[in-house]
Amino acid sequence: MLYKMAALLPLLLLSLIAVTCAAYSSSLDDSTSSSNANSIGGSKCDKNPLGELTFQLSGSNLHWPCDSTKNIYVQSGRYVPRNVIVTRAQLQRDSAFVALPRYKQGVPFTLGKVNLKKGECLAKIAPYPCWAIQEEGNCQALQSVVDVAVDQNGLLWALDVGIVNTLEQPIRRCSPKIVAINTANNKVVKSIDLSDLVTSESRLQFIVVDYSKDNKPFVYVADAGARSILVYDITGNKSYRIVLPRATAPTNDVLYVALTAKPDGTSTLFFSYLSSSRLYSIKGEYLRVGQGAGSIIDVGPKPYGKQAVLLGADGGTSLFFRYKGENDIYLWDSETCFKASNLQEVQRGGDCRLSTQVLPGHKRFMWALESNFHDFISDRTGCNGASIVLHPVVRECDD
């Protein structure tokens, strides 16, 4: 059962805690939404909430040009359904752009698109923008996309690490790059070679896009292995590598990043290693000029001393977390002190899947991308592969 809640201020949390049938119907009217306001609600419980807005994604449900093509891929080992997993997504109107990293052999394409039409709970994943750009071993194509970001101008930025089979026997196919695609016409508009920014220790993991107050785009990439934030000035064609203090990285595991923005255009990048006991931040104005020294803020210790996973931001000043091995999702307004009393539980998780991302978008809701990634990396998913679900952020009522 779910709670229905009233909308909060624009640019704050834009998630749905619950709806009744009537509220659900009205919330689907895009004409009442604003570009920066997704909604939260609550007063009544409903035993069947948002069923038509829960999308199951599967490596067994891909869109193929024809059956013969699929058969060729299967017979050649280039398609192994259980080896396909969606780990990151971006929402734009009624579409989801998804990253399918080539962690294992048999992933036919690494960047996909899902149509979020009502009534299609088992959604097909199609290659995006086309099959030709997915060819493994062709350095003009995408090799292994680990993260995606869609900016305010409708450009999709895909982070391609250039390494395939990373969970089996890693193979460096090509140099790492960022590819920008115009979602209005599905054309590649820019490709950025990251060779000069990475080191032999680099492990690129996440990407976010920021715009300066004069509307110039910048891309930030988390490099966990080299303990760095990579910055690329798109307009100026300049790049920086900001090395983080050793104190921020007890071990170089996963470097989570999320970008917040105030109404006046001031942006802040929050970051933390999974193993770190603390959360850090740096303002966008310093990142954009390559100024790291003296600019990093220690936001504070992670509540309860637990390892925390930074899941994303709402497009405003709120961030979402969960604790390692747990699936309850918490919201924190970054305008408040970072402490346990300022964390709000917005979803209680189940036992099967863990959230890998929380993101704003479709139908004015905040969405959670969940999977049993922990089973996937240890080969415990069986022949059906990973269990992946994309759904609005919801919270069950107490019995």
GROMACS .gro file of N, CA and C in nm, residues 279-362:
model
  252
  279LEU      N    1   3.114   1.227   0.314
  279LEU     CA    2   3.065   1.283   0.188
  279LEU      C    3   3.137   1.414   0.161
  280TYR      N    4   3.172   1.438   0.034
  280TYR     CA    5   3.245   1.558  -0.004
  280TYR      C    6   3.171   1.630  -0.117
  281SER      N    7   3.210   1.757  -0.139
  281SER     CA    8   3.150   1.833  -0.248
  281SER      C    9   3.249   1.935  -0.303
  282ILE      N   10   3.220   1.979  -0.425
  282ILE     CA   11   3.297   2.087  -0.486
  282ILE      C   12   3.202   2.163  -0.578
  283LYS      N   13   3.208   2.294  -0.574
  283LYS     CA   14   3.118   2.376  -0.656
  283LYS      C   15   3.155   2.368  -0.804
  284GLY      N   16   3.052   2.375  -0.888
  284GLY     CA   17   3.073   2.369  -1.031
  284GLY      C   18   3.164   2.480  -1.081
  285GLU      N   19   3.157   2.597  -1.020
  285GLU     CA   20   3.237   2.710  -1.066
  285GLU      C   21   3.387   2.682  -1.053
  286TYR      N   22   3.426   2.598  -0.956
  286TYR     CA   23   3.566   2.560  -0.941
  286TYR      C   24   3.604   2.448  -1.038
  287LEU      N   25   3.513   2.353  -1.055
  287LEU     CA   26   3.540   2.245  -1.150
  287LEU      C   27   3.560   2.300  -1.291
  288ARG      N   28   3.481   2.398  -1.329
  288ARG     CA   29   3.484   2.447  -1.467
  288ARG      C   30   3.614   2.519  -1.503
  289VAL      N   31   3.692   2.558  -1.402
  289VAL     CA   32   3.822   2.622  -1.430
  289VAL      C   33   3.938   2.534  -1.385
  290GLY      N   34   3.907   2.410  -1.347
  290GLY     CA   35   4.011   2.315  -1.307
  290GLY      C   36   4.072   2.341  -1.173
  291GLN      N   37   4.000   2.409  -1.085
  291GLN     CA   38   4.053   2.444  -0.953
  291GLN      C   39   4.007   2.343  -0.849
  292GLY      N   40   4.096   2.252  -0.813
  292GLY     CA   41   4.063   2.152  -0.713
  292GLY      C   42   4.119   2.183  -0.576
  293ALA      N   43   4.243   2.228  -0.571
  293ALA     CA   44   4.309   2.255  -0.444
  293ALA      C   45   4.236   2.362  -0.365
  294GLY      N   46   4.202   2.330  -0.242
  294GLY     CA   47   4.135   2.426  -0.154
  294GLY      C   48   3.988   2.444  -0.182
  295SER      N   49   3.933   2.371  -0.280
  295SER     CA   50   3.793   2.391  -0.320
  295SER      C   51   3.700   2.279  -0.273
  296ILE      N   52   3.758   2.171  -0.224
  296ILE     CA   53   3.678   2.055  -0.183
  296ILE      C   54   3.629   2.071  -0.040
  297ILE      N   55   3.500   2.049  -0.021
  297ILE     CA   56   3.437   2.065   0.110
  297ILE      C   57   3.407   1.927   0.169
  298ASP      N   58   3.442   1.909   0.296
  298ASP     CA   59   3.404   1.789   0.370
  298ASP      C   60   3.263   1.813   0.424
  299VAL      N   61   3.163   1.751   0.361
  299VAL     CA   62   3.023   1.774   0.397
  299VAL      C   63   2.991   1.714   0.533
  300GLY      N   64   3.053   1.599   0.565
  300GLY     CA   65   3.031   1.538   0.694
  300GLY      C   66   3.034   1.387   0.688
  301PRO      N   67   3.028   1.322   0.805
  301PRO     CA   68   3.030   1.175   0.809
  301PRO      C   69   2.898   1.117   0.762
  302LYS      N   70   2.904   0.999   0.702
  302LYS     CA   71   2.783   0.930   0.660
  302LYS      C   72   2.708   0.882   0.785
  303PRO      N   73   2.577   0.903   0.789
  303PRO     CA   74   2.498   0.867   0.907
  303PRO      C   75   2.516   0.720   0.946
  304TYR      N   76   2.523   0.698   1.075
  304TYR     CA   77   2.534   0.565   1.136
  304TYR      C   78   2.665   0.495   1.102
  305GLY      N   79   2.756   0.564   1.037
  305GLY     CA   80   2.884   0.505   1.003
  305GLY      C   81   2.877   0.396   0.897
  306LYS      N   82   2.766   0.389   0.824
  306LYS     CA   83   2.748   0.286   0.723
  306LYS      C   84   2.803   0.331   0.588
  307GLN      N   85   2.843   0.233   0.507
  307GLN     CA   86   2.880   0.263   0.369
  307GLN      C   87   2.753   0.296   0.292
  308ALA      N   88   2.756   0.408   0.220
  308ALA     CA   89   2.637   0.457   0.152
  308ALA      C   90   2.659   0.465   0.002
  309VAL      N   91   2.554   0.433  -0.073
  309VAL     CA   92   2.554   0.441  -0.218
  309VAL      C   93   2.478   0.567  -0.259
  310LEU      N   94   2.546   0.657  -0.329
  310LEU     CA   95   2.483   0.780  -0.378
  310LEU      C   96   2.410   0.747  -0.508
  311LEU      N   97   2.276   0.754  -0.507
  311LEU     CA   98   2.195   0.705  -0.618
  311LEU      C   99   2.163   0.810  -0.724
  312GLY      N  100   2.166   0.939  -0.686
  312GLY     CA  101   2.134   1.042  -0.785
  312GLY      C  102   2.077   1.165  -0.721
  313ALA      N  103   2.033   1.259  -0.805
  313ALA     CA  104   1.976   1.386  -0.760
  313ALA      C  105   1.844   1.409  -0.833
  314ASP      N  106   1.769   1.508  -0.785
  314ASP     CA  107   1.634   1.532  -0.839
  314ASP      C  108   1.630   1.646  -0.940
  315GLY      N  109   1.746   1.699  -0.979
  315GLY     CA  110   1.749   1.814  -1.068
  315GLY      C  111   1.749   1.945  -0.991
  316GLY      N  112   1.728   1.935  -0.859
  316GLY     CA  113   1.732   2.051  -0.772
  316GLY      C  114   1.840   2.032  -0.667
  317THR      N  115   1.803   2.044  -0.540
  317THR     CA  116   1.903   2.038  -0.433
  317THR      C  117   1.897   1.910  -0.351
  318SER      N  118   1.814   1.815  -0.390
  318SER     CA  119   1.799   1.692  -0.312
  318SER      C  120   1.878   1.577  -0.372
  319LEU      N  121   1.936   1.495  -0.282
  319LEU     CA  122   2.011   1.376  -0.320
  319LEU      C  123   1.944   1.252  -0.264
  320PHE      N  124   1.972   1.138  -0.328
  320PHE     CA  125   1.915   1.010  -0.284
  320PHE      C  126   2.026   0.912  -0.251
  321PHE      N  127   2.006   0.837  -0.142
  321PHE     CA  128   2.104   0.740  -0.095
  321PHE      C  129   2.036   0.607  -0.064
  322ARG      N  130   2.116   0.505  -0.057
  322ARG     CA  131   2.081   0.383   0.015
  322ARG      C  132   2.209   0.332   0.080
  323TYR      N  133   2.193   0.245   0.177
  323TYR     CA  134   2.311   0.188   0.241
  323TYR      C  135   2.352   0.059   0.170
  324LYS      N  136   2.478   0.027   0.174
  324LYS     CA  137   2.530  -0.091   0.106
  324LYS      C  138   2.456  -0.217   0.153
  325GLY      N  139   2.408  -0.295   0.057
  325GLY     CA  140   2.339  -0.418   0.089
  325GLY      C  141   2.195  -0.400   0.131
  326GLU      N  142   2.147  -0.274   0.136
  326GLU     CA  143   2.009  -0.244   0.174
  326GLU      C  144   1.941  -0.169   0.060
  327ASN      N  145   1.808  -0.180   0.053
  327ASN     CA  146   1.739  -0.116  -0.059
  327ASN      C  147   1.642  -0.007  -0.018
  328ASP      N  148   1.636   0.028   0.110
  328ASP     CA  149   1.557   0.144   0.149
  328ASP      C  150   1.624   0.269   0.092
  329ILE      N  151   1.545   0.356   0.030
  329ILE     CA  152   1.598   0.477  -0.032
  329ILE      C  153   1.569   0.598   0.056
  330TYR      N  154   1.670   0.682   0.075
  330TYR     CA  155   1.657   0.801   0.158
  330TYR      C  156   1.685   0.926   0.076
  331LEU      N  157   1.617   1.033   0.113
  331LEU     CA  158   1.637   1.164   0.050
  331LEU      C  159   1.702   1.258   0.149
  332TRP      N  160   1.794   1.338   0.100
  332TRP     CA  161   1.855   1.443   0.181
  332TRP      C  162   1.857   1.572   0.101
  333ASP      N  163   1.803   1.679   0.160
  333ASP     CA  164   1.808   1.812   0.100
  333ASP      C  165   1.944   1.872   0.132
  334SER      N  166   2.026   1.893   0.030
  334SER     CA  167   2.162   1.939   0.051
  334SER      C  168   2.172   2.081   0.106
  335GLU      N  169   2.058   2.148   0.118
  335GLU     CA  170   2.056   2.280   0.183
  335GLU      C  171   2.053   2.267   0.335
  336THR      N  172   2.039   2.144   0.384
  336THR     CA  173   2.037   2.120   0.528
  336THR      C  174   2.165   2.048   0.570
  337CYS      N  175   2.184   2.037   0.701
  337CYS     CA  176   2.300   1.968   0.755
  337CYS      C  177   2.294   1.819   0.722
  338PHE      N  178   2.408   1.761   0.688
  338PHE     CA  179   2.412   1.620   0.651
  338PHE      C  180   2.419   1.534   0.778
  339LYS      N  181   2.301   1.497   0.827
  339LYS     CA  182   2.294   1.413   0.947
  339LYS      C  183   2.168   1.328   0.940
  340ALA      N  184   2.163   1.225   1.023
  340ALA     CA  185   2.056   1.125   1.017
  340ALA      C  186   1.917   1.187   1.030
  341SER      N  187   1.902   1.287   1.113
  341SER     CA  188   1.770   1.345   1.137
  341SER      C  189   1.716   1.420   1.015
  342ASN      N  190   1.804   1.451   0.920
  342ASN     CA  191   1.761   1.521   0.798
  342ASN      C  192   1.743   1.427   0.679
  343LEU      N  193   1.755   1.296   0.701
  343LEU     CA  194   1.730   1.199   0.596
  343LEU      C  195   1.585   1.154   0.602
  344GLN      N  196   1.519   1.152   0.489
  344GLN     CA  197   1.379   1.110   0.481
  344GLN      C  198   1.368   0.981   0.401
  345GLU      N  199   1.309   0.880   0.459
  345GLU     CA  200   1.289   0.756   0.387
  345GLU      C  201   1.179   0.776   0.283
  346VAL      N  202   1.209   0.745   0.157
  346VAL     CA  203   1.110   0.762   0.051
  346VAL      C  204   1.072   0.631  -0.017
  347GLN      N  205   1.146   0.525   0.012
  347GLN     CA  206   1.105   0.393  -0.038
  347GLN      C  207   1.165   0.284   0.048
  348ARG      N  208   1.081   0.186   0.081
  348ARG     CA  209   1.129   0.067   0.151
  348ARG      C  210   1.154  -0.043   0.050
  349GLY      N  211   1.273  -0.097   0.052
  349GLY     CA  212   1.311  -0.192  -0.050
  349GLY      C  213   1.272  -0.335  -0.018
  350GLY      N  214   1.278  -0.420  -0.121
  350GLY     CA  215   1.252  -0.561  -0.104
  350GLY      C  216   1.381  -0.638  -0.086
  351ASP      N  217   1.373  -0.770  -0.099
  351ASP     CA  218   1.488  -0.855  -0.073
  351ASP      C  219   1.563  -0.894  -0.200
  352CYS      N  220   1.497  -0.885  -0.316
  352CYS     CA  221   1.555  -0.941  -0.439
  352CYS      C  222   1.650  -0.845  -0.509
  353ARG      N  223   1.607  -0.720  -0.529
  353ARG     CA  224   1.684  -0.626  -0.609
  353ARG      C  225   1.734  -0.509  -0.524
  354LEU      N  226   1.840  -0.445  -0.571
  354LEU     CA  227   1.895  -0.325  -0.510
  354LEU      C  228   1.890  -0.211  -0.612
  355SER      N  229   1.861  -0.092  -0.566
  355SER     CA  230   1.858   0.025  -0.654
  355SER      C  231   1.999   0.061  -0.697
  356THR      N  232   2.014   0.087  -0.827
  356THR     CA  233   2.143   0.134  -0.878
  356THR      C  234   2.137   0.282  -0.915
  357GLN      N  235   2.015   0.338  -0.921
  357GLN     CA  236   2.001   0.478  -0.959
  357GLN      C  237   1.863   0.529  -0.924
  358VAL      N  238   1.855   0.657  -0.889
  358VAL     CA  239   1.728   0.729  -0.877
  358VAL      C  240   1.740   0.851  -0.967
  359LEU      N  241   1.637   0.874  -1.049
  359LEU     CA  242   1.647   0.980  -1.149
  359LEU      C  243   1.510   1.043  -1.175
  360PRO      N  244   1.508   1.171  -1.214
  360PRO     CA  245   1.382   1.239  -1.245
  360PRO      C  246   1.340   1.213  -1.388
  361GLY      N  247   1.211   1.237  -1.417
  361GLY     CA  248   1.170   1.228  -1.556
  361GLY      C  249   1.024   1.197  -1.579
  362HIS      N  250   0.999   1.094  -1.658
  362HIS     CA  251   0.870   1.055  -1.714
  362HIS      C  252   0.754   1.074  -1.617
   0.00000   0.00000   0.00000
